[in-house]
PDB file of C-alpha atoms in Angstrom:
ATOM      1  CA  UNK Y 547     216.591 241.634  90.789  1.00 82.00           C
ATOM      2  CA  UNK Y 548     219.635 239.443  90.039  1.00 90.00           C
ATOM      3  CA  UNK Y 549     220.530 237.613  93.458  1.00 89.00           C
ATOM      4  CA  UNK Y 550     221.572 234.149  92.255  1.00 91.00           C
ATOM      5  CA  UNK Y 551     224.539 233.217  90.594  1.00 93.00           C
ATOM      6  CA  UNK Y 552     225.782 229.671  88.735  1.00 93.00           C
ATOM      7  CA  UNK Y 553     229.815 228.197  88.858  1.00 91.00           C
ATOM      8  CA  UNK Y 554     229.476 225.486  86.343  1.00 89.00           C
ATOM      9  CA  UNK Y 555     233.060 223.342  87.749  1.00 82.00           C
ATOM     10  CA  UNK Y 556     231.948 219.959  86.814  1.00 74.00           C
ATOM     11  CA  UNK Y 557     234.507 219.947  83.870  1.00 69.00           C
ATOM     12  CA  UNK Y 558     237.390 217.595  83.050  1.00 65.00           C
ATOM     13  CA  UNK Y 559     239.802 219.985  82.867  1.00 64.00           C
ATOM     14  CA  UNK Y 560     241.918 218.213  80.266  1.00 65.00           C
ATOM     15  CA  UNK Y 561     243.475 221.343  78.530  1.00 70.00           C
ATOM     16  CA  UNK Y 562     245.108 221.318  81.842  1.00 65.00           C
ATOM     17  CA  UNK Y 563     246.671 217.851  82.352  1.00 69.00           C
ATOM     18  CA  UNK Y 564     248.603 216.384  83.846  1.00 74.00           C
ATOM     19  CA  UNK Y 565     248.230 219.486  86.866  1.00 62.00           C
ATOM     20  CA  UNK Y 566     244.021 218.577  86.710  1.00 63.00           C
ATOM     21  CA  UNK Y 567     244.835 214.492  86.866  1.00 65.00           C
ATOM     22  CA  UNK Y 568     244.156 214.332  90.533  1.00 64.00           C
ATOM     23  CA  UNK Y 569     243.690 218.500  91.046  1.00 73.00           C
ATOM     24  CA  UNK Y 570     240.073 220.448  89.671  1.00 75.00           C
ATOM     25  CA  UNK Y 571     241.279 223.033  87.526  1.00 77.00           C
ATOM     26  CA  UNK Y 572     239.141 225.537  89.089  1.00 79.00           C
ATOM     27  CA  UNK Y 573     241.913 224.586  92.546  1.00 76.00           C
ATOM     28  CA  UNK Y 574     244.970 225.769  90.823  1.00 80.00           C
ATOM     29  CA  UNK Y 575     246.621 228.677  92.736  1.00 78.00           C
ATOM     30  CA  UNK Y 576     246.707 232.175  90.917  1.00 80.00           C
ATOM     31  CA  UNK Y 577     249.306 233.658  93.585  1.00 84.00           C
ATOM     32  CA  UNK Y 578     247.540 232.769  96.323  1.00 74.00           C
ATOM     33  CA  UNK Y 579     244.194 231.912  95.576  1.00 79.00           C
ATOM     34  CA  UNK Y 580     242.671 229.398  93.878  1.00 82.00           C
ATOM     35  CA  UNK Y 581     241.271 230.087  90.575  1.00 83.00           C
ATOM     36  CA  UNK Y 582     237.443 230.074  91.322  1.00 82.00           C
ATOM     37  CA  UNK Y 583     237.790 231.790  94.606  1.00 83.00           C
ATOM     38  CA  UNK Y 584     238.748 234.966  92.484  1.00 85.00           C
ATOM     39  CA  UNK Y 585     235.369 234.437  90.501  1.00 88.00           C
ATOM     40  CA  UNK Y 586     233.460 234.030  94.254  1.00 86.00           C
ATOM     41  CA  UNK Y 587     234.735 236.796  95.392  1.00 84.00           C
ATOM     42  CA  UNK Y 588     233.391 238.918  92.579  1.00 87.00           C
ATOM     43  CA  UNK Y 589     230.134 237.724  93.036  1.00 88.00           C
ATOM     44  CA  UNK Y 590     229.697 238.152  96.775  1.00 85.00           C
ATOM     45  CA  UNK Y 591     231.216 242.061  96.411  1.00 84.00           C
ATOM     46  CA  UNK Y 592     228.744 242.246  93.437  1.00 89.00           C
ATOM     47  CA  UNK Y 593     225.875 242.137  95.916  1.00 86.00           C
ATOM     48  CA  UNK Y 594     224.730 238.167  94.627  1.00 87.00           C
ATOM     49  CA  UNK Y 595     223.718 236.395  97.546  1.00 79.00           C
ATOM     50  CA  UNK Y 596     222.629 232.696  96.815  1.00 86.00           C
ATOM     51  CA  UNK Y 597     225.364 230.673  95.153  1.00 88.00           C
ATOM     52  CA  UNK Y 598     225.490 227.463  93.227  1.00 89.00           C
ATOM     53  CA  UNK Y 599     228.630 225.687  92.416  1.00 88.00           C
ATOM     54  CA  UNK Y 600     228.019 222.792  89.611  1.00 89.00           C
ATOM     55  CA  UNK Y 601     230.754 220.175  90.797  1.00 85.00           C
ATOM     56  CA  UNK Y 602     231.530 216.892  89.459  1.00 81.00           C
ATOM     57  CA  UNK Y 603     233.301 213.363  90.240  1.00 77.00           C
ATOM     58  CA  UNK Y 604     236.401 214.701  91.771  1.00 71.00           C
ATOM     59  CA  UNK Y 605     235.726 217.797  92.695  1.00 72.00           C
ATOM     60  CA  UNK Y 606     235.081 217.830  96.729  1.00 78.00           C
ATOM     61  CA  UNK Y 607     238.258 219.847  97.256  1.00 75.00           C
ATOM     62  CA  UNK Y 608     236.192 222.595  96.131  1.00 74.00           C
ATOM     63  CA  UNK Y 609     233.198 222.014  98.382  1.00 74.00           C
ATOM     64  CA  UNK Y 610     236.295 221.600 101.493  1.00 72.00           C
ATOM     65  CA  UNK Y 611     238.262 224.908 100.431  1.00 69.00           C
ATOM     66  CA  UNK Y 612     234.866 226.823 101.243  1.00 72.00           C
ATOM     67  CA  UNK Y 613     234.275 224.756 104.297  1.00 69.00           C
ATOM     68  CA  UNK Y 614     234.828 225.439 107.983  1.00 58.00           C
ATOM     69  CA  UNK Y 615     238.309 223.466 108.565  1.00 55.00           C
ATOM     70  CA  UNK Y 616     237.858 223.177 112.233  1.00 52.00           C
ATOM     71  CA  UNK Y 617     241.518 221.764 112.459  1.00 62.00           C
ATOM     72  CA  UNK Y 618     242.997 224.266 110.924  1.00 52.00           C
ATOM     73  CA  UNK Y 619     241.781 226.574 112.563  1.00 57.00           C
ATOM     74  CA  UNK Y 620     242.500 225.307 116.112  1.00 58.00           C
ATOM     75  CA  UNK Y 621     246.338 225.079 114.900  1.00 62.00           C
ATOM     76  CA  UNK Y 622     246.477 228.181 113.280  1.00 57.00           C
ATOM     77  CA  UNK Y 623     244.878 230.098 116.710  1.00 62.00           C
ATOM     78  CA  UNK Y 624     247.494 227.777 118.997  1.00 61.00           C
ATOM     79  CA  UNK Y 625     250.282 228.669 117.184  1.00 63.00           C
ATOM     80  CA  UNK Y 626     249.361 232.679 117.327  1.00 70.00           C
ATOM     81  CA  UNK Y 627     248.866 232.934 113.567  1.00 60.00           C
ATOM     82  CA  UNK Y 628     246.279 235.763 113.388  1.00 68.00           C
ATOM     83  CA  UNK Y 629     246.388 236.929 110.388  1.00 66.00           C
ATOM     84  CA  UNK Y 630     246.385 233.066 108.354  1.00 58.00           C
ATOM     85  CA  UNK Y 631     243.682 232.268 110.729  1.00 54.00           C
ATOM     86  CA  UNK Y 632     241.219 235.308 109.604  1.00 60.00           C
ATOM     87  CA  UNK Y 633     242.153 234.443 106.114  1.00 57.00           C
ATOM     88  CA  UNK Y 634     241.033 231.352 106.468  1.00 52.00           C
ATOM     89  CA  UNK Y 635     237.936 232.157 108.553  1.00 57.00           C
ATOM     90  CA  UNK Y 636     237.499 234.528 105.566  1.00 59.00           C
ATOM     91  CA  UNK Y 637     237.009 231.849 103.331  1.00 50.00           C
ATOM     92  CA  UNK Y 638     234.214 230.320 104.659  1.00 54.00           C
ATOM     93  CA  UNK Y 639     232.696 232.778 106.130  1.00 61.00           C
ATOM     94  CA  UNK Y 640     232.109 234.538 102.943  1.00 60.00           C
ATOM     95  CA  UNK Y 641     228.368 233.468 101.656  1.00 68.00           C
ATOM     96  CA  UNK Y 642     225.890 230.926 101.423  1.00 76.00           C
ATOM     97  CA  UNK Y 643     226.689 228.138  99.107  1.00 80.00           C
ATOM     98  CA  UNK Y 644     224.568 225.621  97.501  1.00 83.00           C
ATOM     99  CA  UNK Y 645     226.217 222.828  95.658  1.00 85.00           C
ATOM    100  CA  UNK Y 646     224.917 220.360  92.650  1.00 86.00           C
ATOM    101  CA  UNK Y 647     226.433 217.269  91.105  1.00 87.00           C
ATOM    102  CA  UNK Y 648     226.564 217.112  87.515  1.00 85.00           C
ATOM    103  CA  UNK Y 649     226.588 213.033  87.314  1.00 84.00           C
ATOM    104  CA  UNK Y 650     228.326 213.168  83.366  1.00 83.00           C
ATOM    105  CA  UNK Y 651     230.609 216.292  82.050  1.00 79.00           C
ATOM    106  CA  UNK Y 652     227.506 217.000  79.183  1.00 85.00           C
ATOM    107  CA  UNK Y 653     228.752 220.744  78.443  1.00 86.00           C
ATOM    108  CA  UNK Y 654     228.291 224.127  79.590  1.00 88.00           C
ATOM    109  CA  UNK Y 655     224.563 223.983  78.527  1.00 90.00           C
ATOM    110  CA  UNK Y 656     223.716 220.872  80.525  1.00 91.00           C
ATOM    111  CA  UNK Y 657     226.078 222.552  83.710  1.00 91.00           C
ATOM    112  CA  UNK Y 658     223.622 225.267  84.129  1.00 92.00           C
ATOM    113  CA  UNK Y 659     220.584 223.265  83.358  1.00 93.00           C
ATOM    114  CA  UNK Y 660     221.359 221.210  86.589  1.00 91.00           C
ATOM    115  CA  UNK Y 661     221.339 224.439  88.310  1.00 90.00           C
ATOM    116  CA  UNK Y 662     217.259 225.308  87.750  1.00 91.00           C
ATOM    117  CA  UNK Y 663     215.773 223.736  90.879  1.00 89.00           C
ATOM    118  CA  UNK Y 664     217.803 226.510  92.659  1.00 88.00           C
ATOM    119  CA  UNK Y 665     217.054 229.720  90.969  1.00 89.00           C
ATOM    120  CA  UNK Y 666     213.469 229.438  89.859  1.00 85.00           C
ATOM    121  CA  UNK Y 667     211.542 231.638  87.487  1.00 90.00           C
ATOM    122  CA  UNK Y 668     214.068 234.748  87.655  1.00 92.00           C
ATOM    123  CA  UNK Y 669     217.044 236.209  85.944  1.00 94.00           C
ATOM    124  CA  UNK Y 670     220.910 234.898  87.305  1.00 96.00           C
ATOM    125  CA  UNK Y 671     224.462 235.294  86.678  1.00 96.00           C
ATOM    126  CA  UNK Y 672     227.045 232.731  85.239  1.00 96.00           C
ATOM    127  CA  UNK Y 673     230.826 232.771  85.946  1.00 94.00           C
ATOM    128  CA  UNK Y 674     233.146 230.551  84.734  1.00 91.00           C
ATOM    129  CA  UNK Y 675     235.830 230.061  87.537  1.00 83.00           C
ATOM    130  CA  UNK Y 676     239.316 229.808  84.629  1.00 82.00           C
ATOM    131  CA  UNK Y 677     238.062 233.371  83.649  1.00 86.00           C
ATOM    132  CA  UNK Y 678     239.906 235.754  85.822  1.00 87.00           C
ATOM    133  CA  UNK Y 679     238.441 239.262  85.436  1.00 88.00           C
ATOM    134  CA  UNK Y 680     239.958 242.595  87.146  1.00 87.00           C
ATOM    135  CA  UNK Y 681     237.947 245.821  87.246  1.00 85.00           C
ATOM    136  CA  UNK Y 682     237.409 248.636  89.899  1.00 88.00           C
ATOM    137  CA  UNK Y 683     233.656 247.765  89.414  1.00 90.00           C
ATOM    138  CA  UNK Y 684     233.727 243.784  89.406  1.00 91.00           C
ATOM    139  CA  UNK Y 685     232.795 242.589  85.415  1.00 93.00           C
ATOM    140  CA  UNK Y 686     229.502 240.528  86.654  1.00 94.00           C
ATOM    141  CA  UNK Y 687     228.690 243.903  88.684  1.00 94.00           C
ATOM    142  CA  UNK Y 688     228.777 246.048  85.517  1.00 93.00           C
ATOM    143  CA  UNK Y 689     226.570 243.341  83.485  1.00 94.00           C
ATOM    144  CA  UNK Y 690     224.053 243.194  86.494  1.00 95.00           C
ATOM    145  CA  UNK Y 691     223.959 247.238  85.811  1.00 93.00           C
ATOM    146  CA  UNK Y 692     222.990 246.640  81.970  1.00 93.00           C
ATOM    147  CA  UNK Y 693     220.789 244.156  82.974  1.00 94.00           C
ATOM    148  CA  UNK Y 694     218.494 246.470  85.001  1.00 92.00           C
ATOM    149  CA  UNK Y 695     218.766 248.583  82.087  1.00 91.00           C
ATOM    150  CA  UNK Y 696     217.864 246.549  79.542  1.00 91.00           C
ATOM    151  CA  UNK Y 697     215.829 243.375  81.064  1.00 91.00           C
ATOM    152  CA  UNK Y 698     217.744 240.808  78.582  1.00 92.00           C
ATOM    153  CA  UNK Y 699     220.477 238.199  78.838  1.00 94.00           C
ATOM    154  CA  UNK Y 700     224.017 239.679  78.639  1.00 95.00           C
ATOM    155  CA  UNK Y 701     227.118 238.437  77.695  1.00 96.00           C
ATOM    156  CA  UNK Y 702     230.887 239.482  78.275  1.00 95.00           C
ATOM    157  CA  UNK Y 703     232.917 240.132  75.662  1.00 94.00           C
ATOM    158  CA  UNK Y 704     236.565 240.902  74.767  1.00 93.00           C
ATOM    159  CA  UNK Y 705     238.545 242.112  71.350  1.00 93.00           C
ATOM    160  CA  UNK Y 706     241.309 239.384  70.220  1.00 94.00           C
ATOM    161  CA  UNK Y 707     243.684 239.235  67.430  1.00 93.00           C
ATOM    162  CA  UNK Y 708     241.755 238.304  63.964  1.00 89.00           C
ATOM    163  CA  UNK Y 709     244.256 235.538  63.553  1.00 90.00           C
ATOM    164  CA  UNK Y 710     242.323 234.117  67.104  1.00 91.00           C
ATOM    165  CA  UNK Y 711     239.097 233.854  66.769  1.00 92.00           C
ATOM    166  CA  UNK Y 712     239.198 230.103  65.776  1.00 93.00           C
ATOM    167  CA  UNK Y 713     239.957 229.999  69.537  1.00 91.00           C
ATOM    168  CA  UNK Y 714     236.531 231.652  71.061  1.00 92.00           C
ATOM    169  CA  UNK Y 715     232.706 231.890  70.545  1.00 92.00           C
ATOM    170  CA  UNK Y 716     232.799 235.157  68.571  1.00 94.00           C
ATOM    171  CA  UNK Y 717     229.448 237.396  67.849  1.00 93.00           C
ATOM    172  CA  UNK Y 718     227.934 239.371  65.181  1.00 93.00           C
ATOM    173  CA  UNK Y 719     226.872 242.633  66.853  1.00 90.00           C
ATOM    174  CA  UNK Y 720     225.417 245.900  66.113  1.00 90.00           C
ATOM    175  CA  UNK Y 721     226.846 248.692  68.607  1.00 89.00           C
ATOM    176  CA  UNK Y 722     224.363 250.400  70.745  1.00 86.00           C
ATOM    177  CA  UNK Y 723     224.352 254.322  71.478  1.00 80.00           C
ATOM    178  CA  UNK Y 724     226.289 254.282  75.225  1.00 71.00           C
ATOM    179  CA  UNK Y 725     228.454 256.708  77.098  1.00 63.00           C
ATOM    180  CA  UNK Y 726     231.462 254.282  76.494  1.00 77.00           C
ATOM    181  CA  UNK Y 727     230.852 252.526  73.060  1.00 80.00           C
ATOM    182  CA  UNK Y 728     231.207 249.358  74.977  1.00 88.00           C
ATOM    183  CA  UNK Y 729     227.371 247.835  74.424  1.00 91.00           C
ATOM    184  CA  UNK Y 730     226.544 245.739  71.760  1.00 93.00           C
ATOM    185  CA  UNK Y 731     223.030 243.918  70.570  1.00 92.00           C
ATOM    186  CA  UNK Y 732     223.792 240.366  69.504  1.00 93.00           C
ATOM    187  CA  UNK Y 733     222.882 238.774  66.243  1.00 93.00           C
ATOM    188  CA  UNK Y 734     224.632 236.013  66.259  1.00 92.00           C
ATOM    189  CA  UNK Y 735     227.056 233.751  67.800  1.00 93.00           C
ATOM    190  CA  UNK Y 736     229.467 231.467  65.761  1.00 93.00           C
ATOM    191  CA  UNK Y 737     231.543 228.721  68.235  1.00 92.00           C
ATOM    192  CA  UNK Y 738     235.636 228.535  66.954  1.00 92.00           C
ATOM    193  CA  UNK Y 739     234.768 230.198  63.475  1.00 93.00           C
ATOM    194  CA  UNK Y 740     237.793 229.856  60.740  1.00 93.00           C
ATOM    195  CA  UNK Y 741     238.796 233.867  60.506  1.00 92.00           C
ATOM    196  CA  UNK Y 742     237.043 233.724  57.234  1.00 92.00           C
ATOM    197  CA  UNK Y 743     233.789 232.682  58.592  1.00 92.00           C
ATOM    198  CA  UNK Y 744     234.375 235.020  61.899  1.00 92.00           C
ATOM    199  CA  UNK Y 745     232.089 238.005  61.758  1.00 92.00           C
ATOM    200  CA  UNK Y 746     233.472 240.445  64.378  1.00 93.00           C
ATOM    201  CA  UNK Y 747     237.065 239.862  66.863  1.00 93.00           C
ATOM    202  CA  UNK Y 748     234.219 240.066  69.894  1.00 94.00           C
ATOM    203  CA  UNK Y 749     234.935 236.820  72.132  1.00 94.00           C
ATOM    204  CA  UNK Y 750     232.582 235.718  74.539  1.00 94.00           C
ATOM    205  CA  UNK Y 751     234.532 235.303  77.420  1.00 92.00           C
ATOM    206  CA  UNK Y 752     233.379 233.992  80.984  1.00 91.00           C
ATOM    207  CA  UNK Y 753     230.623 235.798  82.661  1.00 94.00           C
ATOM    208  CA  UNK Y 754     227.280 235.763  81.386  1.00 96.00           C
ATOM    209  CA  UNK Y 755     223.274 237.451  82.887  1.00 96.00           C
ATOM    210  CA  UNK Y 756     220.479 234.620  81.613  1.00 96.00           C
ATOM    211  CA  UNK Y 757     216.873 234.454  82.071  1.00 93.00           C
ATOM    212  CA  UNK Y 758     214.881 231.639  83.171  1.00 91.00           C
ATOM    213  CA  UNK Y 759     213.607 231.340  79.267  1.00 91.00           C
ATOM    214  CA  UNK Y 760     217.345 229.991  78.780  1.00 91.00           C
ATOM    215  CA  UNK Y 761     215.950 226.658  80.620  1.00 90.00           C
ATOM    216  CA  UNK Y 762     213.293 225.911  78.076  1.00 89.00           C
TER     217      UNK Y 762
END
C-alpha cells in the first residue's frame, strides 16, 4: 500500500528569475494558490497520508504557508472574516508533514534520495509541485490504481508536438492491452533527445510511483 509521498522543492528555480530571486518557485500564486499547494492537495484527496517536502536554503516560506499562523488567525476571527479564516485553518489543518533539507541543489535523483529515512522499505509517490495536473480522479490517484495492478514503478506521461521533445524526458514504450489505450511498458527513457534521436512524443511529466529498489 502506497501511503507516503515525496515534494522534491529544494530547486533553484532559475527558469523562473527574477520572480524566484527572493520567492521559491513552488510559492508563486496560480489564482489563488500557490503552486505546490495544488500538488498537496492531490495527494491528501488521493488517500496518501505521510508527506515529505524536500526544501532547500530559502525555502521556509513553504514550511510557514503550511503552518498554524496563530496571528492571522486571531485577526482574521476579530475582524469577522469567516470564510478567509477557515481557508486558512484549511491550510494547515490538511495533513501531516515531514520536512528534509537538501544541503546542495544535486538534482531530482539526489532530492528523493534525501527522502529514504522517511519512507522505508515500501513503494511511494513523487510530485513535482510546477506540474499542475487536473482530473476528476486526481493523476497520482489513477497511478496509485495501476500500481496495485501491476506492483512496478509508474510514470506520468503526456503527448507533445514532435518539434518538442528536445524539451522533456521522452520514452520508448510498447502499449499495453487496457480499457483506455492509455498504459504503456517502458523501454527506455532518453533526457531532451534532438527529434531525430526522440523515439516516441511521450513526455514524462511530474508525478511518478517508485519502489524502494529506486534507492539502491
Amino acid at each position: 500500500r502506497i501511503r507516503r509521498a515525496v515534494f522534491p522543492a529544494a530547486g533553484l528555480g532559475t527558469r523562473f528569475l527574477p520572480a524566484t530571486k527572493a520567492q521559491p518557485k513552488e510559492m508563486l500564486p496560480l489564482v489563488d494558490k500557490p503552486l505546490i499547494q495544488y500538488a498537496v492537495e492531490e495527494a491528501v484527496s488521493s488517500g496518501l497520508q505521510n508527506l515529505i517536502i524536500i526544501t532547500g536554503r530559502g525555502k521556509n516560506a513553504i514550511e510557514d504557508h503550511f503552518d498554524v499562523s496563530y496571528e492571522l488567525e486571531k485577526i482574521l476571527e476579530e475582524r469577522g472574516k469567516s470564510e478567509l479564516l477557515n481557508q486558512v485553518r484549511a491550510v494547515s489543518d490538511m495533513v501531516h508533514i515531514a520536512y528534509v533539507r537538501q544541503k546542495e541543489a544535486l538534482g531530482l535523483g539526489h532530492a528523493v534520495l534525501t527522502a529514504r529515512g522517511f519512507i522505508g522499505w515500501e513503494p511511494f509517490a513523487v510530485l513535482l509541485g510546477d506540474d499542475v495536473i487536473v482530473g476528476d480522479t486526481p493523476c497520482i490517484r489513477q497511478m496509485i490504481e495501476i500500481h496495485e495492478r501491476y506492483q512496478t514503478s509508474v510514470v506520468a506521461i503526456m503527448e507533445v508536438p514532435g518539434n518538442e521533445v528536445s524539451r522533456y524526458g521522452i520514452i520508448g514504450a510498447k502499449p499495453l492491452e487496457s480499457e483506455d489505450g492509455r498504459l504503456f511498458e517502458v523501454k527506455d527513457m532518453i533526457e531532451k533527445p534532438t527529434v531525430r534521436e526522440a523515439p516516441s512524443n511521450l513526455a514524462i511529466i511530474g508525478r511518478y510511483i517508485l519502489t524502494p529498489g529506486i534507492f539502491d
